[in-house]
């Protein structure tokens, strides 16, 4: 059976007859004439090769096949009605909705506290569930609807997935307070002479700073590769190893350890983050609203980052 050739309104008629037990009552509920309902029932009988309903003293009695169909039909109609309601009638103060968003460390630590602070008071029924998703799974998950949104680096995506830049973040060098070779400033020779921590979810491969060094014909000694910035910041505070990371992530993770944050002594590109979503959700008012809240939140992060970066660079200039 080809679904594109089936009039889905027939199932609305089916559900009304099943619920009310009467063709006449179903017509009144649906604002249809009795002949129109009878014609729809005739088409359903042809479609399923079954009478579906039989007349009795109690009205139109469903056949065993109709009883087997009704739960799936009602579920499908309820989901469609819910989708239409969310699309046309979205009120954040009353809507109950759960969104699934893919993002990894430390994006969730950077975004979620400010996002939930923003939406909590105005949207008490909105729930957000975050998860780490392998980058190879982001595209199919967005297309199939198991993910509503994703936050990640620039990824190749098909036309069915939209993306928008949400953060452009400068990189900094982190060193412990009291580091014998790094005291308020760092030059390239000192940087290259130290051992480094590289944070990555991948097992191997170059980071942005390593690729920037390669372009200059230089390399550094990566002593430790780990997955989490929080752990790396604590390691920096207990060793003489350095770490190069995005400024906002460093500021957030550094609150408890108070390491030095210094400008990178060579040209390295900013970290660029993007928000991804299925283009079909552009008609979903609730999804549009959540995307707007994320964009506003990241704009706030970007503003704080710009101010703090200026202060760091000013301190570096003064100490020089």
PDB file of C-alpha atoms in Angstrom, residues 177 183-186 247 260-263 307-320:
ATOM      1  CA  UNK A 177      50.404  29.866  39.041  1.00  0.00           C
ATOM      2  CA  UNK A 183      55.207  34.349  34.852  1.00  0.00           C
ATOM      3  CA  UNK A 184      52.401  36.520  33.488  1.00  0.00           C
ATOM      4  CA  UNK A 185      53.484  36.187  29.860  1.00  0.00           C
ATOM      5  CA  UNK A 186      54.741  33.578  27.411  1.00  0.00           C
ATOM      6  CA  UNK A 247      38.930  31.350  26.334  1.00  0.00           C
ATOM      7  CA  UNK A 260      47.272  31.750  34.522  1.00  0.00           C
ATOM      8  CA  UNK A 261      45.437  32.577  31.264  1.00  0.00           C
ATOM      9  CA  UNK A 262      47.717  34.041  28.594  1.00  0.00           C
ATOM     10  CA  UNK A 263      47.510  34.999  24.913  1.00  0.00           C
ATOM     11  CA  UNK A 307      35.398  41.787  27.481  1.00  0.00           C
ATOM     12  CA  UNK A 308      37.510  39.251  29.380  1.00  0.00           C
ATOM     13  CA  UNK A 309      39.861  38.689  26.438  1.00  0.00           C
ATOM     14  CA  UNK A 310      40.509  42.424  26.223  1.00  0.00           C
ATOM     15  CA  UNK A 311      41.338  42.444  29.938  1.00  0.00           C
ATOM     16  CA  UNK A 312      43.746  39.498  29.523  1.00  0.00           C
ATOM     17  CA  UNK A 313      45.511  41.115  26.560  1.00  0.00           C
ATOM     18  CA  UNK A 314      45.698  44.441  28.429  1.00  0.00           C
ATOM     19  CA  UNK A 315      47.302  42.710  31.424  1.00  0.00           C
ATOM     20  CA  UNK A 316      49.806  41.007  29.081  1.00  0.00           C
ATOM     21  CA  UNK A 317      50.723  44.354  27.517  1.00  0.00           C
ATOM     22  CA  UNK A 318      51.162  45.978  30.924  1.00  0.00           C
ATOM     23  CA  UNK A 319      53.375  43.154  32.226  1.00  0.00           C
ATOM     24  CA  UNK A 320      55.542  43.370  29.103  1.00  0.00           C
TER      25      UNK A 320
END
